[in-house]
GROMACS .gro file of N, CA, C and O in nm:
model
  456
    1UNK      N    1  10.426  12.289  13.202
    1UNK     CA    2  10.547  12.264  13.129
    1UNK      C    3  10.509  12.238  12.984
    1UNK      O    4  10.439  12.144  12.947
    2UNK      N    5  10.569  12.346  12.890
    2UNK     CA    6  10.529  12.278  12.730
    2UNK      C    7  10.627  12.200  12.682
    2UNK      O    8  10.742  12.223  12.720
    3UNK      N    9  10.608  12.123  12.615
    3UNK     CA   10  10.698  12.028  12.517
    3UNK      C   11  10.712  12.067  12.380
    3UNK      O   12  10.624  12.143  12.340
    4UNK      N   13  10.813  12.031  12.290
    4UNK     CA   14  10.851  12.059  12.183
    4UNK      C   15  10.914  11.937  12.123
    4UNK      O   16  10.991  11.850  12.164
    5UNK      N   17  10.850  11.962  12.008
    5UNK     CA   18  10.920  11.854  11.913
    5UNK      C   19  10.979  11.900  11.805
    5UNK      O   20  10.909  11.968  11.730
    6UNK      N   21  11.145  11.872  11.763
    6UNK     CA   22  11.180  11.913  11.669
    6UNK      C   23  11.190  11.822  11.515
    6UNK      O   24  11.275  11.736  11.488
    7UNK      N   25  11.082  11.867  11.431
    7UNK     CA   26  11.049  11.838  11.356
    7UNK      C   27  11.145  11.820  11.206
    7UNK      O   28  11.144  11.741  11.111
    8UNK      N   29  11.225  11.939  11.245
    8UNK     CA   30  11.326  11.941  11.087
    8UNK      C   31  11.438  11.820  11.126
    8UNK      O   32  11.541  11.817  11.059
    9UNK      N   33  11.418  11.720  11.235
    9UNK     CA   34  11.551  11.611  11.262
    9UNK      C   35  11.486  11.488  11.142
    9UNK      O   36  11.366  11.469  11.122
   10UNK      N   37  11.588  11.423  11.080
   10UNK     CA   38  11.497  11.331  10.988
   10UNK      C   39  11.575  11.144  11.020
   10UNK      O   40  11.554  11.039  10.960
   11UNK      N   41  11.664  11.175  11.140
   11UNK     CA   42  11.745  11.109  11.231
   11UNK      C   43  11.599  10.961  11.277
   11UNK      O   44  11.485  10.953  11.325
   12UNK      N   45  11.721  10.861  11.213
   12UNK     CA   46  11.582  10.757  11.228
   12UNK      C   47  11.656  10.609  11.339
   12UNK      O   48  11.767  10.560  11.318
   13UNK      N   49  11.572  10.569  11.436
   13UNK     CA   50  11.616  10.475  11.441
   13UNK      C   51  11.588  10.332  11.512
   13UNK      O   52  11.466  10.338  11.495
   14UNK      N   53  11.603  10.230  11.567
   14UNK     CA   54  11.532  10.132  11.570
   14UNK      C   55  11.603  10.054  11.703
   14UNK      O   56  11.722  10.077  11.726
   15UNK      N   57  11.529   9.963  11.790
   15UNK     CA   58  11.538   9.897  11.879
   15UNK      C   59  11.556   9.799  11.843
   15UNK      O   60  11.490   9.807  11.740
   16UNK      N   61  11.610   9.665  11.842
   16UNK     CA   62  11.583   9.579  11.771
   16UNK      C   63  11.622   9.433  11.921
   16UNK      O   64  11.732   9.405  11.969
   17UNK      N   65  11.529   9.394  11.944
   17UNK     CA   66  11.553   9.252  12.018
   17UNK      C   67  11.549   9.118  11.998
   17UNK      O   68  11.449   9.046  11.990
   18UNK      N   69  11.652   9.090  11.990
   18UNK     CA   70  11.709   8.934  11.936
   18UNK      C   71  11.733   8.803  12.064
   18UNK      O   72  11.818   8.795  12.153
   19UNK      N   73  11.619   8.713  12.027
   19UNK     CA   74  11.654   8.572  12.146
   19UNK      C   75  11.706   8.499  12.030
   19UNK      O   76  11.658   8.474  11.920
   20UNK      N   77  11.871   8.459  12.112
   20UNK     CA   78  11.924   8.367  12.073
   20UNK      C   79  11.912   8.211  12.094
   20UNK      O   80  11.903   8.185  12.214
   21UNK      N   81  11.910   8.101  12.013
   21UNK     CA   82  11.880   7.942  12.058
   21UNK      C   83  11.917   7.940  12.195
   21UNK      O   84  11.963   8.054  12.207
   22UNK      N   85  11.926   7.886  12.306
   22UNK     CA   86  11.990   7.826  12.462
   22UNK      C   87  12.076   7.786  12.408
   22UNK      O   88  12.103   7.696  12.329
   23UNK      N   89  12.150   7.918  12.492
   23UNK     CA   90  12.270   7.937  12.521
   23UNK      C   91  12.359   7.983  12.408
   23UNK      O   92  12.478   7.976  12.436
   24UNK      N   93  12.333   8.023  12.302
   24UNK     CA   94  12.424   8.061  12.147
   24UNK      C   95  12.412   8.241  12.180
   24UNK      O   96  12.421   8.312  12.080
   25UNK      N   97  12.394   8.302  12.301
   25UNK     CA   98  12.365   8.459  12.346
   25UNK      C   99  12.532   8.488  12.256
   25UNK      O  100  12.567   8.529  12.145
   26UNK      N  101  12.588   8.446  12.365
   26UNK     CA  102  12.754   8.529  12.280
   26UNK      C  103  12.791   8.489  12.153
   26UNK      O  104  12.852   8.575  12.089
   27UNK      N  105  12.774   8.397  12.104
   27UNK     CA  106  12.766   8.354  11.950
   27UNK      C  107  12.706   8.466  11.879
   27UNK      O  108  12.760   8.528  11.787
   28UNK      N  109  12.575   8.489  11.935
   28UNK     CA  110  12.508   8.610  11.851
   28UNK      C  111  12.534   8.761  11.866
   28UNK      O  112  12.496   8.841  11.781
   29UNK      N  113  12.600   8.795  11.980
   29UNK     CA  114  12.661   8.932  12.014
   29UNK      C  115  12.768   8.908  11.928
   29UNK      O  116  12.775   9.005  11.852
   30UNK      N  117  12.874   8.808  11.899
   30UNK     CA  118  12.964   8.856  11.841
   30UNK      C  119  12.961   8.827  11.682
   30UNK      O  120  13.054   8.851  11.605
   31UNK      N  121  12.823   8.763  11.647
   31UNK     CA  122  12.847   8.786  11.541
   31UNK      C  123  12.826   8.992  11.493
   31UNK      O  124  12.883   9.076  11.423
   32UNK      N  125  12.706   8.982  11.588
   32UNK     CA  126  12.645   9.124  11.584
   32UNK      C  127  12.767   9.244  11.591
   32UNK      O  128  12.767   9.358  11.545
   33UNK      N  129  12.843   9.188  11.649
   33UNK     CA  130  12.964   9.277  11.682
   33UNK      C  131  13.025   9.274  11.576
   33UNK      O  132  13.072   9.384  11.547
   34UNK      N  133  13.049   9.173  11.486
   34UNK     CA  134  13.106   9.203  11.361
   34UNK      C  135  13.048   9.263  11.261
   34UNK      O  136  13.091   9.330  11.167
   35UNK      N  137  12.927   9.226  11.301
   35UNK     CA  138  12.829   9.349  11.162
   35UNK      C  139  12.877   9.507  11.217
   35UNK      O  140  12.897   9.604  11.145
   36UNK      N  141  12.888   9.503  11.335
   36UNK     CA  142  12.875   9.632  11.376
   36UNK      C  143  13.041   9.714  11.330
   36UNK      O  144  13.046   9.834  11.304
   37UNK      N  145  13.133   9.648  11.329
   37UNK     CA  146  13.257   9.666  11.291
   37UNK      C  147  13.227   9.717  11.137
   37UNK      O  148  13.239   9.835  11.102
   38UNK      N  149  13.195   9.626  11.064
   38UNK     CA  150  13.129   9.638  10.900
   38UNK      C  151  13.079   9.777  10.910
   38UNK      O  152  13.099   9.825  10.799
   39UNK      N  153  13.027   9.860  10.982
   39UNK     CA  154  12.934   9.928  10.969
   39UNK      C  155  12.992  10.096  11.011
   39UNK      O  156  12.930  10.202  11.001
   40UNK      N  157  13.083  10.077  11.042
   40UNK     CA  158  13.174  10.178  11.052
   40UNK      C  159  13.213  10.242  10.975
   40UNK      O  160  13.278  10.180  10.891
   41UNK      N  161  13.205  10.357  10.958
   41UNK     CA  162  13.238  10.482  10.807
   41UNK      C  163  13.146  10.441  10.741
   41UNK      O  164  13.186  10.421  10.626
   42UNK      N  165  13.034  10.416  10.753
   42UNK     CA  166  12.901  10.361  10.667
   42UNK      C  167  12.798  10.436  10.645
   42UNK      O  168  12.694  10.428  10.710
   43UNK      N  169  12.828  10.552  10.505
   43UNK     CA  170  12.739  10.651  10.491
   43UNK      C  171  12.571  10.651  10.593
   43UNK      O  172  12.476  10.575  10.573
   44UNK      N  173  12.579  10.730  10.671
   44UNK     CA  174  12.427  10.765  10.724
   44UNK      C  175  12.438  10.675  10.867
   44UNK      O  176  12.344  10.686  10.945
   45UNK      N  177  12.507  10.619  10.888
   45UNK     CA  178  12.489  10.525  11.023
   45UNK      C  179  12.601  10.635  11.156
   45UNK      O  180  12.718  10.666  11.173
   46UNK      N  181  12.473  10.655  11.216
   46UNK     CA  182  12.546  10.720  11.335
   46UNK      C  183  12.536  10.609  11.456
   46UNK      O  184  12.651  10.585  11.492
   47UNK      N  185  12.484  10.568  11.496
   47UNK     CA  186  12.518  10.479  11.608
   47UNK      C  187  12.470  10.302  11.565
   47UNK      O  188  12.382  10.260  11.491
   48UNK      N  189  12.546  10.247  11.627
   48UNK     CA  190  12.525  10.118  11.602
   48UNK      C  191  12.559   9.975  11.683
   48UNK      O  192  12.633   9.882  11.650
   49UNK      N  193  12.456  10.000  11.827
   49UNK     CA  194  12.525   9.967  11.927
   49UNK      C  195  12.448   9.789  12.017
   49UNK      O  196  12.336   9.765  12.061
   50UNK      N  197  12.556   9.714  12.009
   50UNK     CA  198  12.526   9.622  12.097
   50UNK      C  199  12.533   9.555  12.229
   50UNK      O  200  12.641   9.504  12.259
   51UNK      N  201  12.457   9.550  12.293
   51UNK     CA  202  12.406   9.506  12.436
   51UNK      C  203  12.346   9.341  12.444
   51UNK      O  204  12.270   9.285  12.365
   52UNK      N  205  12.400   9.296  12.548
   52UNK     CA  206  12.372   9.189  12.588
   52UNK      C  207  12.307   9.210  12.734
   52UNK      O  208  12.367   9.262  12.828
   53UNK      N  209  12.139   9.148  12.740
   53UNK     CA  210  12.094   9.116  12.864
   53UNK      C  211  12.189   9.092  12.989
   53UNK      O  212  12.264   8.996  12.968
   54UNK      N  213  12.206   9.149  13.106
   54UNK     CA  214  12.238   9.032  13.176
   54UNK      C  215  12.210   9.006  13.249
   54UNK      O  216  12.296   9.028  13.334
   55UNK      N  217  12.100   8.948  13.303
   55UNK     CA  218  11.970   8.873  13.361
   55UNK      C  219  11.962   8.718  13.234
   55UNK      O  220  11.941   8.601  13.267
   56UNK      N  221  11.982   8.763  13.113
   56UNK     CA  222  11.936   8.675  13.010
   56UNK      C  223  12.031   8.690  12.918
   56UNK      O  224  12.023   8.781  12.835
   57UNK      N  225  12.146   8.592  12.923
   57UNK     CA  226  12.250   8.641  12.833
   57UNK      C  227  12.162   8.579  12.691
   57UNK      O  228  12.204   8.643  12.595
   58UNK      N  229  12.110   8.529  12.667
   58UNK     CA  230  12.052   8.480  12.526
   58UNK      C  231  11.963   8.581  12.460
   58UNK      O  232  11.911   8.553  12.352
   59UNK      N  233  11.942   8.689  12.516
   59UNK     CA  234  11.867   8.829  12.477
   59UNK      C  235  12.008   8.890  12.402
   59UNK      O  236  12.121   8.859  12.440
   60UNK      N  237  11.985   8.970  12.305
   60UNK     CA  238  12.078   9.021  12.286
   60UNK      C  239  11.971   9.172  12.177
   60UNK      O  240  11.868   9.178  12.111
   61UNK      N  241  12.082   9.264  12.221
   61UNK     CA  242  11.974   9.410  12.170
   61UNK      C  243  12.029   9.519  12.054
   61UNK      O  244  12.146   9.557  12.063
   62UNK      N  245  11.989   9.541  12.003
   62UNK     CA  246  12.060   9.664  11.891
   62UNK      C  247  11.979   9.752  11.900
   62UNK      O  248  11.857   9.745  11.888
   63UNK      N  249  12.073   9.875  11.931
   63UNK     CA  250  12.047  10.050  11.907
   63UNK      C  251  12.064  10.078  11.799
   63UNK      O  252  12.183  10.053  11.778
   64UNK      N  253  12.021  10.115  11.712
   64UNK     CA  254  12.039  10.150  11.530
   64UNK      C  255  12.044  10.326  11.598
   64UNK      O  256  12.014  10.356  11.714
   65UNK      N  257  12.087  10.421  11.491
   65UNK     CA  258  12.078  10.527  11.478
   65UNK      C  259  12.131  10.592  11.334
   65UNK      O  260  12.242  10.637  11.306
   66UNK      N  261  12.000  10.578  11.242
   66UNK     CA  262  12.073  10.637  11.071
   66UNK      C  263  12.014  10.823  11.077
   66UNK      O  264  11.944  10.892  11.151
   67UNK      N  265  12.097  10.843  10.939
   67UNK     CA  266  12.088  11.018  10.974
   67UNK      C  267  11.942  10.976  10.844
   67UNK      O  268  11.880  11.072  10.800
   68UNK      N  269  11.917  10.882  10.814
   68UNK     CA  270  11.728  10.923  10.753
   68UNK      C  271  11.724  10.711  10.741
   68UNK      O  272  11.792  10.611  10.759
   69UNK      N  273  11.570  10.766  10.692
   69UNK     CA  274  11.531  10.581  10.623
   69UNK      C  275  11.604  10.534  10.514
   69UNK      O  276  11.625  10.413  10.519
   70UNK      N  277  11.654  10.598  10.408
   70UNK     CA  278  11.726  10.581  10.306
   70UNK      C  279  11.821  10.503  10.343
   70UNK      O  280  11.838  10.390  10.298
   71UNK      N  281  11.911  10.577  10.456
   71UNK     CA  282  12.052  10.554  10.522
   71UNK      C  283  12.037  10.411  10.581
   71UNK      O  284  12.136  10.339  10.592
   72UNK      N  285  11.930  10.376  10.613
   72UNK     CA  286  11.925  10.246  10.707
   72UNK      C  287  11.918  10.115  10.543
   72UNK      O  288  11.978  10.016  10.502
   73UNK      N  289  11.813  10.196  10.506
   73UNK     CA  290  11.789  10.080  10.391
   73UNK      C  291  11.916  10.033  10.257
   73UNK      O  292  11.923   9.939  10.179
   74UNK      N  293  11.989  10.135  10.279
   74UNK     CA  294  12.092  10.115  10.192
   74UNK      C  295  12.197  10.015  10.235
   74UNK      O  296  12.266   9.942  10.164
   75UNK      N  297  12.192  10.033  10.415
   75UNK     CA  298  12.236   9.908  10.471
   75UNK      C  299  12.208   9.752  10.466
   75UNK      O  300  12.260   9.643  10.492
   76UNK      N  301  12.115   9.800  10.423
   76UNK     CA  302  12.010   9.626  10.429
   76UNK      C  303  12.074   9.574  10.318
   76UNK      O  304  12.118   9.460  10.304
   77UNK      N  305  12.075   9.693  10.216
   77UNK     CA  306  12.081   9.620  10.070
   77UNK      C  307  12.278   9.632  10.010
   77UNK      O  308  12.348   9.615   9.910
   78UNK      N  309  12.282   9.652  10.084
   78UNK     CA  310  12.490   9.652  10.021
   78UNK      C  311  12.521   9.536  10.042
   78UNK      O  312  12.473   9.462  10.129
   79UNK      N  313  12.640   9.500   9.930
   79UNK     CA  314  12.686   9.367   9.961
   79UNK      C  315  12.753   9.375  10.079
   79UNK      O  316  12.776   9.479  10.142
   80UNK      N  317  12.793   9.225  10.119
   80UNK     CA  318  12.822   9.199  10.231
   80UNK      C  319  12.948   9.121  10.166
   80UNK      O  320  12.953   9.029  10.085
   81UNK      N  321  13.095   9.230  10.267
   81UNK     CA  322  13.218   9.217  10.147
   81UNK      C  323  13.264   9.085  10.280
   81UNK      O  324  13.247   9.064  10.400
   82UNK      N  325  13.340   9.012  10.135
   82UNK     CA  326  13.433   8.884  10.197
   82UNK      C  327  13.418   8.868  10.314
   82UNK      O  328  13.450   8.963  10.385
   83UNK      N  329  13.359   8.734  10.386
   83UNK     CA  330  13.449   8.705  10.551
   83UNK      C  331  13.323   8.790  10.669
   83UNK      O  332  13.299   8.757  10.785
   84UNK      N  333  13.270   8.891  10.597
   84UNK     CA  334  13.176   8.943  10.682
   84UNK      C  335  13.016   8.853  10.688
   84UNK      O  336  12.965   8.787  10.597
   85UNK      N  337  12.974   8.874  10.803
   85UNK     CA  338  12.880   8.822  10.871
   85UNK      C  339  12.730   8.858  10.752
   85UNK      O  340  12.676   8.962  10.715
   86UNK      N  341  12.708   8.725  10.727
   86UNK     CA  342  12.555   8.762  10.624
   86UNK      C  343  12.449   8.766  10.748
   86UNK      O  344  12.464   8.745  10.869
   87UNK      N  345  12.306   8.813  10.650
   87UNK     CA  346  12.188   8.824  10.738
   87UNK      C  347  12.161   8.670  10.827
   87UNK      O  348  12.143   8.647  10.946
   88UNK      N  349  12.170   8.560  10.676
   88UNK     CA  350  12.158   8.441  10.716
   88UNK      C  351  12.240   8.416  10.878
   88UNK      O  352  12.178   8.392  10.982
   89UNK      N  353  12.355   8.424  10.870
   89UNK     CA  354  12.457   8.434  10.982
   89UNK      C  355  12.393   8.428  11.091
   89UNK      O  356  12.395   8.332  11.168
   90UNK      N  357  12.313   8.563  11.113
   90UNK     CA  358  12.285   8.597  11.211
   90UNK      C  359  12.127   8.525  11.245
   90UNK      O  360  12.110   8.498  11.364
   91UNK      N  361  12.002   8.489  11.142
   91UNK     CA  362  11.920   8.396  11.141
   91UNK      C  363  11.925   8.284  11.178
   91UNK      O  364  11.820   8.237  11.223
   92UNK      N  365  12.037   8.205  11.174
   92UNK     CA  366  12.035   8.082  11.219
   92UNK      C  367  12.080   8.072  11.381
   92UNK      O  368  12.114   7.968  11.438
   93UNK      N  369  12.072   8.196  11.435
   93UNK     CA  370  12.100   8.188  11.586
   93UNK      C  371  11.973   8.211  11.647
   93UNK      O  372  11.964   8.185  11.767
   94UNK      N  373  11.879   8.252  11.588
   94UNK     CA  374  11.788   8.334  11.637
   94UNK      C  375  11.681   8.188  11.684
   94UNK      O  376  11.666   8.085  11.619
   95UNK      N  377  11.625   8.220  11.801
   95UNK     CA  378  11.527   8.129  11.845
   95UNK      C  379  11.420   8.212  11.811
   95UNK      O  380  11.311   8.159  11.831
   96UNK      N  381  11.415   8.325  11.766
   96UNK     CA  382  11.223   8.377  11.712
   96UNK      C  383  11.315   8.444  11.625
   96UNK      O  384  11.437   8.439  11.611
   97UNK      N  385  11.179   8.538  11.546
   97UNK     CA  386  11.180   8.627  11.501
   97UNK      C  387  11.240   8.731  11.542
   97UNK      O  388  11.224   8.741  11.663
   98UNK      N  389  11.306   8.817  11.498
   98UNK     CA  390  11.391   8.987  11.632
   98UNK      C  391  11.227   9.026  11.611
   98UNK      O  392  11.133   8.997  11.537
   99UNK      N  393  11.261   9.118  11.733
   99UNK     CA  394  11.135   9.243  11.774
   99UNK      C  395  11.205   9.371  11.724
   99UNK      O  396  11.325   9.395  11.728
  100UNK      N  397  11.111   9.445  11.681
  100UNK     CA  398  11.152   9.591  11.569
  100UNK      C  399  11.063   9.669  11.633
  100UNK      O  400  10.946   9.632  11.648
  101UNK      N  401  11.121   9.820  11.693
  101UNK     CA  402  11.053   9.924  11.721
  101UNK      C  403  11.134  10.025  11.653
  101UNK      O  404  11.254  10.036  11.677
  102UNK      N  405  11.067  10.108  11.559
  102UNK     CA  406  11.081  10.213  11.483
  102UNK      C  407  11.097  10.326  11.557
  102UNK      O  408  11.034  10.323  11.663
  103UNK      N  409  11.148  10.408  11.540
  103UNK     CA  410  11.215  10.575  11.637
  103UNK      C  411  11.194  10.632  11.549
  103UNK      O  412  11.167  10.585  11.438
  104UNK      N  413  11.200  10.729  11.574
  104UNK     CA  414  11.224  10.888  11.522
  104UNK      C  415  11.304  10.959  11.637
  104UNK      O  416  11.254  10.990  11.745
  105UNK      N  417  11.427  10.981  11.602
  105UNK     CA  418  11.531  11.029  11.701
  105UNK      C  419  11.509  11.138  11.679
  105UNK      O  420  11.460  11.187  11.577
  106UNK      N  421  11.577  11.236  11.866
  106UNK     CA  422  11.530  11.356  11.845
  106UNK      C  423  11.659  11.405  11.894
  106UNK      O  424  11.703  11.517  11.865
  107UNK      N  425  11.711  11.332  11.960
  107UNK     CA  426  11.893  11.376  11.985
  107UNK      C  427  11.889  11.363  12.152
  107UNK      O  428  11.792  11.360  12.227
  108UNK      N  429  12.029  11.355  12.181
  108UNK     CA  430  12.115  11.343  12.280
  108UNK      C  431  12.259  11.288  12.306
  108UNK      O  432  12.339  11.291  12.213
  109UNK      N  433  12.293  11.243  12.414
  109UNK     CA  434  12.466  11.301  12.425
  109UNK      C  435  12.486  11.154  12.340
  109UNK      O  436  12.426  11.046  12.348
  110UNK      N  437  12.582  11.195  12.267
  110UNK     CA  438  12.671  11.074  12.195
  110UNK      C  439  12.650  11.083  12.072
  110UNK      O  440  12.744  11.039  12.005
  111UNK      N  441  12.512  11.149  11.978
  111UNK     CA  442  12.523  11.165  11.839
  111UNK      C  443  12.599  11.274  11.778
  111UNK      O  444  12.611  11.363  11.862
  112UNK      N  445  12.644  11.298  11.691
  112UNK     CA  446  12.715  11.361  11.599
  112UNK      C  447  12.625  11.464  11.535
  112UNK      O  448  12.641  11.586  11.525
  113UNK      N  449  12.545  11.401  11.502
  113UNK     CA  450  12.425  11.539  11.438
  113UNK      C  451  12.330  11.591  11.555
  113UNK      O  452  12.308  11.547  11.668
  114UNK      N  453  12.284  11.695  11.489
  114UNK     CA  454  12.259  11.847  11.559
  114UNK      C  455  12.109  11.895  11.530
  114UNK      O  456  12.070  12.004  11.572
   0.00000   0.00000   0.00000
């Protein structure tokens, strides 16, 4: 069986695992859920999806999916309009550090790009 990798995709994106303090799990999904609202019609962001453990509701997980690195980083750096959820926000729930695994997406059912 050969494999193929398609190389011209520039589709980037990231795992991201978040332990929340005991017991603040839904505190932190919904703040996450409001970033994720924010993030809607948001040049370069194709998916942007949150999951909660449930074995461990204090786990909480993000699917990133930007159409490049640019697209993600421009996220990092836009203001954060009125009433919406800052980075801090979401730091002060966190019992560690999040865990970050970097992708290189190559496609399947649910993205928009091709």
């Amino acid at each position: 069986m050969s494999t193929s990798t398609d190389t011209s995709t520039s589709l980037r994106g990231r795992l991201m695992t978040m332990t929340a303090r005991p017991g603040r799990g839904d505190d932190l999904a919904a703040v996450l859920l409001r970033v994720a609202t924010g993030l809607r019609g948001f040049p370069g962001c194709e998916v942007y999806l949150i999951a909660q453990d449930e074995t461990d509701p204090d786990t909480v997980r993000v699917t990133e999916v930007w159409q490049d690195e640019a697209s993600a980083q421009a996220a990092l750096s836009a203001p954060v309009p009125d009433g919406a959820p800052t980075p801090g926000d979401v730091l002060t729930l966190l019992a560690a550090p999040p865990q970050r695994i970097d992708l290189r997406v190559l496609g399947g059912v649910g993205l928009h790009a091709e």
